[in-house]
Amino acid sequence: MSKKRVAVIFGGKSSEHEVSRVSASYVISMIPRDRYEVVTIGITKEGKWLLYSGDTAAIADGSWEQDPHNVLAFIAPAPSVSGMAVVRPEGTELVKLDILFPVLHGKNGEDGTIQGLFEMSGIPYVGCGVLASAACMDKAVTNILLDSFGIEQANYVWLYTHDYRKDPKKAVEQIEAVLPSYPVFVKPANAGSSVGISKAHNRDELMQAIETAAKEDSKIVVEENIVGDEVECAVLGNEEPFASVPGQIKPAAEFYDYDAKYNNAASELYIPAHISDELKEKVRQIAVRAYRAIGCSGLSRVDFFVTKDGRVLLNEINTLPGFTSISMYPKLMAASGIEGETLIEKLLQYAVERKEKDV
Ligand SMILES: Nc1ncnc2c1ncn2[C@@H]1O[C@H](COP(=O)(O)OP(=O)(O)O)[C@@H](O)[C@H]1O
Ligand SMILES: [Mg+2]
């Protein structure tokens, strides 16, 4: 059997560009080479698409961008090509691709935009489709959908920064009417890696926090502060998804901000989570229910708060979770018996299955 050609797409015009590069080098190292041929396409922060054929090591540190052999390359939106157009000085070459593996986090990669291009291309791709990706990227939309499915979460309000600026006092009063006690969490609706998120302890801080979040997005979500354990569940599959053993993060900071996520070694992971077996089961069930309700496919990491009195509140669904060697998603799958290469191959197979069955 001939090898399937997989294109791993990394980087991206996103605040999570750097994390994506580290995730990509892990994913690339786990693709079984006896069955798959790998090509790598990097997207620079400025949005340039380059076919990169050098060492994987240079992807993680960013030096891949300087490789003199890089050439412009694009996934063709035409299913007649079913691959990429590589723009070489001597002419454009069309290269067939069998599976696309976006290892992109945040805007332009995890939000349904690139998934739209993939749909157009007709090539199977790893992960969620357009709608689920877009719905999970927007925290206001996720909250609204989860509410309608009866999935418990923190009380929230969402607003446009435009309306806030028109009448800040009125906007704040509306927020306080729904969320009467501080602290509250203020988040840009579309962001990730905790960028633009703050915890506000009073009205002044709330207004500052809205300004901070407004730098990232025109839509803002304010949530009640949940005191509880942060528990995460990795989900894999299409119509009958598998939920991993839940894990737990113990942020070193007051909350799991960007620094605590990527720079602070004192943040700890517990696998399995330090919660009762009954609660672990509840987490897994809600994770699968939310995954199916939103229409996820391939993979997602579903994040929760579990309170002392046994409430399980869904926080967010990450459709392309961190995939570095120390990331929760691959660790949770490994703890559930699905290790590195097996996991990556399953993701590739689910991509093909989804396309074949049109699920
Ligand atoms: N409602 C909340 N109550 C308590 N802590 C929260 C709440 N929302 C967010 N946090 C804290 O902020 C972190 C980042 O928020 P999250 O919604 O997960 O955004 P991101 O998409 O950036 O990961 C969470 O991991 C958690 O530590
Ligand atoms: Mg999060």
Short mmCIF file of C-alpha atoms and ligand atoms in Angstrom, two decimals:
data_model
loop_
_atom_site.label_atom_id
_atom_site.label_comp_id
_atom_site.label_asym_id
_atom_site.label_seq_id
_atom_site.Cartn_x
_atom_site.Cartn_y
_atom_site.Cartn_z
CA MET A 1 0.00 0.00 0.00
CA SER A 2 1.36 3.38 -0.88
CA LYS A 3 1.96 5.88 1.86
CA LYS A 4 -0.61 8.57 2.52
CA ARG A 5 0.75 12.09 2.24
CA VAL A 6 -0.07 14.20 5.31
CA ALA A 7 0.36 17.97 5.36
CA VAL A 8 0.99 19.35 8.83
CA ILE A 9 0.11 23.04 8.95
CA PHE A 10 1.62 25.08 11.78
CA GLY A 11 2.24 28.64 13.04
CA GLY A 12 -0.53 30.93 11.90
CA LYS A 13 -1.68 34.50 12.22
CA SER A 14 -2.61 34.08 15.86
CA SER A 15 -1.53 35.13 19.34
CA GLU A 16 -0.85 31.41 19.87
CA HIS A 17 1.60 31.13 16.96
CA GLU A 18 4.55 30.10 19.18
CA VAL A 19 2.63 27.39 21.01
CA SER A 20 1.48 26.00 17.68
CA ARG A 21 5.09 25.56 16.54
CA VAL A 22 5.92 23.49 19.61
CA SER A 23 2.73 21.44 19.23
CA ALA A 24 3.57 20.83 15.55
CA SER A 25 7.03 19.49 16.24
CA TYR A 26 5.53 16.97 18.66
CA VAL A 27 2.81 15.93 16.20
CA ILE A 28 5.32 15.59 13.34
CA SER A 29 7.58 13.40 15.47
CA MET A 30 4.64 11.07 16.20
CA ILE A 31 3.44 10.43 12.65
CA PRO A 32 4.37 6.83 11.74
CA ARG A 33 6.72 7.21 8.75
CA ASP A 34 6.30 3.67 7.50
CA ARG A 35 2.69 4.48 6.61
CA TYR A 36 2.67 8.22 6.08
CA GLU A 37 4.77 10.74 4.20
CA VAL A 38 4.86 14.14 5.88
CA VAL A 39 5.03 17.59 4.32
CA THR A 40 5.04 20.70 6.47
CA ILE A 41 3.47 24.04 5.70
CA GLY A 42 4.29 26.94 8.00
CA ILE A 43 2.18 30.07 8.19
CA THR A 44 4.12 33.07 9.43
CA LYS A 45 2.65 35.56 11.89
CA GLU A 46 2.14 37.88 8.94
CA GLY A 47 0.13 35.20 7.18
CA LYS A 48 2.64 33.97 4.59
CA TRP A 49 2.23 30.29 3.64
CA LEU A 50 5.53 28.49 3.09
CA LEU A 51 6.32 24.88 2.27
CA TYR A 52 9.15 24.02 4.64
CA SER A 53 11.31 20.96 4.06
CA GLY A 54 14.04 21.37 6.68
CA ASP A 55 14.57 19.89 10.14
CA THR A 56 11.65 19.57 12.53
CA ALA A 57 13.82 21.07 15.30
CA ALA A 58 13.78 24.44 13.54
CA ILE A 59 9.99 24.56 13.71
CA ALA A 60 9.82 24.77 17.50
CA ASP A 61 12.33 27.63 17.80
CA GLY A 62 11.01 29.58 14.81
CA SER A 63 14.23 29.49 12.77
CA TRP A 64 12.42 27.52 10.01
CA GLU A 65 11.29 30.87 8.61
CA GLN A 66 14.86 31.68 7.52
CA ASP A 67 15.32 28.45 5.54
CA PRO A 68 16.37 29.45 2.00
CA HIS A 69 14.51 26.46 0.52
CA ASN A 70 11.11 27.71 1.70
CA VAL A 71 8.69 28.23 -1.16
CA LEU A 72 5.22 29.71 -1.27
CA ALA A 73 2.57 27.03 -1.12
CA PHE A 74 -1.21 27.08 -0.74
CA ILE A 75 -3.90 24.52 -0.16
CA ALA A 76 -5.96 24.73 -3.34
CA PRO A 77 -9.65 25.42 -2.73
CA ALA A 78 -10.46 23.32 -5.80
CA PRO A 79 -11.24 19.64 -5.21
CA SER A 80 -9.99 18.99 -8.75
CA VAL A 81 -6.48 19.64 -7.36
CA SER A 82 -7.06 17.87 -4.03
CA GLY A 83 -3.75 19.17 -2.76
CA MET A 84 -1.48 22.19 -2.72
CA ALA A 85 -0.06 24.57 -5.26
CA VAL A 86 3.68 25.05 -4.74
CA VAL A 87 4.94 28.24 -6.34
CA ARG A 88 8.51 27.67 -7.52
CA PRO A 89 10.53 30.13 -9.64
CA GLU A 90 10.37 27.68 -12.55
CA GLY A 91 6.61 27.33 -12.30
CA THR A 92 3.69 26.19 -10.16
CA GLU A 93 3.60 22.55 -9.17
CA LEU A 94 0.40 20.84 -7.97
CA VAL A 95 1.05 18.28 -5.22
CA LYS A 96 -1.66 15.83 -4.10
CA LEU A 97 -2.36 15.63 -0.37
CA ASP A 98 -4.30 12.84 1.33
CA ILE A 99 -4.88 14.31 4.80
CA LEU A 100 -4.48 17.79 6.29
CA PHE A 101 -3.41 18.12 9.92
CA PRO A 102 -3.85 21.67 11.19
CA VAL A 103 -1.74 22.13 14.32
CA LEU A 104 -2.87 25.69 14.79
CA HIS A 105 -4.29 27.33 17.88
CA GLY A 106 -6.55 30.34 18.17
CA LYS A 107 -7.59 32.77 15.47
CA ASN A 108 -7.44 31.69 11.82
CA GLY A 109 -6.63 28.10 12.72
CA GLU A 110 -9.00 26.87 15.40
CA ASP A 111 -11.98 29.07 14.57
CA GLY A 112 -13.43 27.53 11.44
CA THR A 113 -11.75 29.83 8.93
CA ILE A 114 -9.07 27.44 7.71
CA GLN A 115 -11.55 24.57 8.10
CA GLY A 116 -13.68 26.35 5.47
CA LEU A 117 -10.75 26.26 3.08
CA PHE A 118 -10.21 22.57 3.87
CA GLU A 119 -13.86 21.83 3.13
CA MET A 120 -13.51 23.59 -0.20
CA SER A 121 -10.36 21.60 -1.00
CA GLY A 122 -12.16 18.29 -0.60
CA ILE A 123 -9.21 16.85 1.36
CA PRO A 124 -9.92 15.05 4.66
CA TYR A 125 -8.65 17.02 7.65
CA VAL A 126 -8.01 16.33 11.31
CA GLY A 127 -10.34 17.81 13.89
CA CYS A 128 -13.60 19.67 14.07
CA GLY A 129 -15.43 21.12 11.10
CA VAL A 130 -16.34 24.73 10.39
CA LEU A 131 -19.34 25.11 12.65
CA ALA A 132 -18.00 23.36 15.76
CA SER A 133 -14.65 25.15 15.43
CA ALA A 134 -16.30 28.55 15.10
CA ALA A 135 -18.82 27.90 17.87
CA CYS A 136 -16.14 26.82 20.35
CA MET A 137 -13.86 29.74 19.48
CA ASP A 138 -16.45 32.29 20.52
CA LYS A 139 -16.98 32.01 24.26
CA ALA A 140 -20.32 33.84 24.11
CA VAL A 141 -21.65 31.48 21.44
CA THR A 142 -20.35 28.42 23.32
CA ASN A 143 -22.11 29.59 26.48
CA ILE A 144 -25.39 30.21 24.65
CA LEU A 145 -25.29 26.79 22.96
CA LEU A 146 -24.36 24.93 26.13
CA ASP A 147 -27.20 26.68 27.97
CA SER A 148 -29.63 25.46 25.35
CA PHE A 149 -28.37 21.90 25.80
CA GLY A 150 -28.85 22.14 29.56
CA ILE A 151 -25.14 21.84 30.30
CA GLU A 152 -24.24 23.59 33.53
CA GLN A 153 -21.73 26.46 33.46
CA ALA A 154 -20.88 29.70 35.27
CA ASN A 155 -23.49 32.49 35.11
CA TYR A 156 -22.44 34.90 32.39
CA VAL A 157 -23.25 38.04 30.46
CA TRP A 158 -21.90 39.02 27.08
CA LEU A 159 -21.68 42.45 25.49
CA TYR A 160 -20.26 44.33 22.56
CA THR A 161 -17.45 46.77 23.37
CA HIS A 162 -19.26 49.20 21.05
CA ASP A 163 -22.26 49.31 23.40
CA TYR A 164 -19.99 49.54 26.44
CA ARG A 165 -18.22 52.57 24.99
CA LYS A 166 -21.50 54.27 24.16
CA ASP A 167 -22.69 54.02 27.76
CA PRO A 168 -20.19 52.41 30.16
CA LYS A 169 -22.30 53.07 33.25
CA LYS A 170 -25.36 51.38 31.80
CA ALA A 171 -23.29 48.41 30.58
CA VAL A 172 -21.73 47.96 34.01
CA GLU A 173 -25.12 48.15 35.69
CA GLN A 174 -26.44 45.49 33.33
CA ILE A 175 -23.49 43.25 34.15
CA GLU A 176 -23.94 43.78 37.88
CA ALA A 177 -27.65 43.01 37.60
CA VAL A 178 -26.80 39.48 36.43
CA LEU A 179 -23.56 39.08 38.38
CA PRO A 180 -24.11 40.99 41.63
CA SER A 181 -20.97 39.89 43.47
CA TYR A 182 -17.28 40.31 42.72
CA PRO A 183 -14.84 38.95 41.67
CA VAL A 184 -15.87 38.29 38.10
CA PHE A 185 -13.89 37.01 35.10
CA VAL A 186 -13.70 39.20 32.01
CA LYS A 187 -12.72 37.59 28.72
CA PRO A 188 -12.56 38.55 25.08
CA ALA A 189 -15.11 36.27 23.37
CA ASN A 190 -12.52 35.22 20.81
CA ALA A 191 -9.11 34.59 22.27
CA GLY A 192 -7.13 31.79 23.80
CA SER A 193 -4.18 31.04 26.05
CA SER A 194 -5.74 33.43 28.57
CA VAL A 195 -4.75 36.47 26.47
CA GLY A 196 -6.84 39.49 27.49
CA ILE A 197 -8.49 37.69 30.42
CA SER A 198 -8.61 39.24 33.87
CA LYS A 199 -10.23 38.79 37.21
CA ALA A 200 -11.98 41.93 38.45
CA HIS A 201 -12.54 42.45 42.17
CA ASN A 202 -14.64 45.62 41.99
CA ARG A 203 -16.34 47.99 39.57
CA ASP A 204 -13.15 49.92 38.73
CA GLU A 205 -11.29 46.73 37.94
CA LEU A 206 -14.26 45.54 35.89
CA MET A 207 -14.00 48.63 33.72
CA GLN A 208 -10.25 48.20 33.34
CA ALA A 209 -10.73 44.53 32.54
CA ILE A 210 -13.23 45.38 29.82
CA GLU A 211 -10.66 47.74 28.28
CA THR A 212 -8.03 44.98 28.37
CA ALA A 213 -10.38 42.45 26.78
CA ALA A 214 -11.53 45.01 24.21
CA LYS A 215 -7.98 45.08 22.78
CA GLU A 216 -8.49 41.47 21.66
CA ASP A 217 -12.08 41.43 20.48
CA SER A 218 -15.21 43.49 19.92
CA LYS A 219 -17.26 41.06 22.01
CA ILE A 220 -16.73 40.38 25.70
CA VAL A 221 -17.92 37.75 28.15
CA VAL A 222 -18.18 38.37 31.89
CA GLU A 223 -18.61 35.37 34.18
CA GLU A 224 -19.15 34.74 37.86
CA ASN A 225 -16.00 33.53 39.60
CA ILE A 226 -16.13 29.79 40.16
CA VAL A 227 -14.18 28.43 43.10
CA GLY A 228 -13.26 24.88 42.26
CA ASP A 229 -10.77 22.51 40.72
CA GLU A 230 -9.87 22.93 37.06
CA VAL A 231 -10.51 19.57 35.47
CA GLU A 232 -9.93 18.69 31.83
CA CYS A 233 -11.09 15.77 29.71
CA ALA A 234 -9.66 14.74 26.35
CA VAL A 235 -12.20 13.52 23.81
CA LEU A 236 -11.37 11.58 20.65
CA GLY A 237 -13.52 10.30 17.79
CA ASN A 238 -16.50 11.08 15.62
CA GLU A 239 -19.93 9.58 16.22
CA GLU A 240 -19.04 7.50 19.29
CA PRO A 241 -16.33 9.59 20.92
CA PHE A 242 -14.06 8.30 23.64
CA ALA A 243 -13.47 10.38 26.77
CA SER A 244 -10.16 10.08 28.60
CA VAL A 245 -9.56 9.88 32.30
CA PRO A 246 -9.98 13.46 33.53
CA GLY A 247 -6.90 15.40 34.62
CA GLN A 248 -6.50 18.48 36.72
CA ILE A 249 -4.42 21.62 36.51
CA LYS A 250 -3.27 23.43 39.57
CA PRO A 251 -2.27 26.92 38.41
CA ALA A 252 0.69 28.48 40.17
CA ALA A 253 -0.90 31.92 39.75
CA GLU A 254 -4.26 33.21 40.99
CA PHE A 255 -5.73 31.79 37.81
CA TYR A 256 -4.41 29.90 34.81
CA ASP A 257 -3.09 32.90 32.89
CA TYR A 258 -0.67 32.83 29.94
CA ASP A 259 2.37 32.88 32.18
CA ALA A 260 1.09 30.08 34.41
CA LYS A 261 0.29 28.03 31.29
CA TYR A 262 3.59 28.30 29.45
CA ASN A 263 6.28 29.89 31.62
CA ASN A 264 5.61 28.87 35.17
CA ALA A 265 6.97 25.47 36.00
CA ALA A 266 5.17 25.60 39.35
CA SER A 267 1.79 24.97 37.67
CA GLU A 268 1.03 21.31 38.27
CA LEU A 269 -0.90 18.65 36.41
CA TYR A 270 -2.59 15.75 38.20
CA ILE A 271 -3.56 12.72 36.16
CA PRO A 272 -6.04 11.44 37.16
CA ALA A 273 -7.73 14.49 38.66
CA HIS A 274 -7.99 14.61 42.45
CA ILE A 275 -11.76 14.18 42.48
CA SER A 276 -14.01 11.23 43.36
CA ASP A 277 -14.57 8.41 40.85
CA GLU A 278 -18.19 9.44 40.65
CA LEU A 279 -17.25 12.99 39.66
CA LYS A 280 -14.70 11.70 37.14
CA GLU A 281 -17.47 9.72 35.49
CA LYS A 282 -19.74 12.74 35.49
CA VAL A 283 -17.01 14.83 33.84
CA ARG A 284 -16.50 12.19 31.11
CA GLN A 285 -20.23 11.96 30.42
CA ILE A 286 -20.74 15.71 30.18
CA ALA A 287 -17.63 16.02 27.99
CA VAL A 288 -19.06 13.55 25.46
CA ARG A 289 -22.52 15.10 25.63
CA ALA A 290 -21.15 18.59 24.96
CA TYR A 291 -18.87 17.28 22.19
CA ARG A 292 -21.78 15.67 20.38
CA ALA A 293 -24.17 18.54 21.04
CA ILE A 294 -21.82 21.10 19.50
CA GLY A 295 -20.97 18.71 16.68
CA CYS A 296 -17.27 18.22 17.37
CA SER A 297 -15.30 15.60 15.49
CA GLY A 298 -11.78 14.21 15.62
CA LEU A 299 -10.72 15.69 18.92
CA SER A 300 -11.37 18.33 21.54
CA ARG A 301 -10.33 19.01 25.10
CA VAL A 302 -13.29 19.85 27.30
CA ASP A 303 -12.45 21.97 30.35
CA PHE A 304 -14.44 22.11 33.56
CA PHE A 305 -14.62 23.52 37.04
CA VAL A 306 -15.53 20.98 39.71
CA THR A 307 -16.69 22.56 42.96
CA LYS A 308 -16.33 21.20 46.50
CA ASP A 309 -20.08 20.53 46.63
CA GLY A 310 -19.84 18.33 43.55
CA ARG A 311 -21.04 20.64 40.79
CA VAL A 312 -19.47 20.07 37.39
CA LEU A 313 -19.46 23.28 35.32
CA LEU A 314 -18.22 23.32 31.75
CA ASN A 315 -15.76 26.16 31.10
CA GLU A 316 -14.74 25.79 27.48
CA ILE A 317 -14.12 23.41 24.61
CA ASN A 318 -10.77 23.61 22.85
CA THR A 319 -11.08 22.12 19.38
CA LEU A 320 -7.32 22.13 18.70
CA PRO A 321 -5.82 21.77 22.16
CA GLY A 322 -2.13 22.18 22.97
CA PHE A 323 -0.17 19.24 21.62
CA THR A 324 3.29 19.66 23.08
CA SER A 325 5.02 16.81 24.88
CA ILE A 326 3.86 18.32 28.19
CA SER A 327 0.32 19.17 27.07
CA MET A 328 -2.75 17.81 28.80
CA TYR A 329 -4.43 16.32 25.71
CA PRO A 330 -1.74 13.80 24.74
CA LYS A 331 -1.00 13.10 28.41
CA LEU A 332 -4.65 12.31 29.18
CA MET A 333 -4.90 10.04 26.16
CA ALA A 334 -1.67 8.27 27.13
CA ALA A 335 -3.04 7.77 30.65
CA SER A 336 -6.11 6.21 29.03
CA GLY A 337 -3.99 3.77 27.00
CA ILE A 338 -3.74 5.73 23.73
CA GLU A 339 -0.07 6.64 23.38
CA GLY A 340 1.74 9.06 21.02
CA GLU A 341 1.85 7.35 17.61
CA THR A 342 -1.41 5.47 18.15
CA LEU A 343 -3.16 8.69 19.03
CA ILE A 344 -1.85 10.54 15.99
CA GLU A 345 -2.77 7.68 13.68
CA LYS A 346 -6.28 7.54 15.13
CA LEU A 347 -6.68 11.26 14.46
CA LEU A 348 -5.62 10.72 10.85
CA GLN A 349 -8.04 7.81 10.52
CA TYR A 350 -10.93 9.78 12.02
CA ALA A 351 -10.24 12.53 9.48
CA VAL A 352 -10.63 10.05 6.62
CA GLU A 353 -13.66 8.39 8.22
CA ARG A 354 -15.40 11.73 8.67
CA LYS A 355 -14.92 12.61 5.04
CA GLU A 356 -16.06 9.18 3.81
CA LYS A 357 -19.15 9.07 6.00
CA ASP A 358 -19.79 12.79 5.76
CA VAL A 359 -20.28 13.05 9.54
N1 LIG B 1 -15.66 31.76 35.55
C1 LIG B 1 -14.43 31.51 36.02
N2 LIG B 1 -14.22 31.29 37.35
C2 LIG B 1 -12.97 31.04 37.82
N3 LIG B 1 -11.86 30.99 37.07
C3 LIG B 1 -11.99 31.20 35.74
C4 LIG B 1 -13.27 31.46 35.15
N4 LIG B 1 -13.10 31.61 33.83
C5 LIG B 1 -11.77 31.48 33.61
N5 LIG B 1 -11.09 31.24 34.73
C6 LIG B 1 -9.63 31.07 34.86
O1 LIG B 1 -9.00 31.68 33.70
C7 LIG B 1 -8.34 30.69 32.92
C8 LIG B 1 -8.48 31.01 31.44
O2 LIG B 1 -9.85 31.09 31.08
P1 LIG B 1 -10.45 30.28 29.87
O3 LIG B 1 -11.90 30.59 29.79
O4 LIG B 1 -10.10 28.85 30.02
O5 LIG B 1 -9.74 30.94 28.61
P2 LIG B 1 -8.67 30.42 27.54
O6 LIG B 1 -9.46 30.13 26.32
O7 LIG B 1 -7.77 31.57 27.33
O8 LIG B 1 -8.00 29.21 28.10
C9 LIG B 1 -8.97 29.36 33.34
O9 LIG B 1 -8.09 28.28 33.12
C10 LIG B 1 -9.21 29.62 34.82
O10 LIG B 1 -7.99 29.53 35.58
MG MG B 2 -8.80 27.55 29.03
#
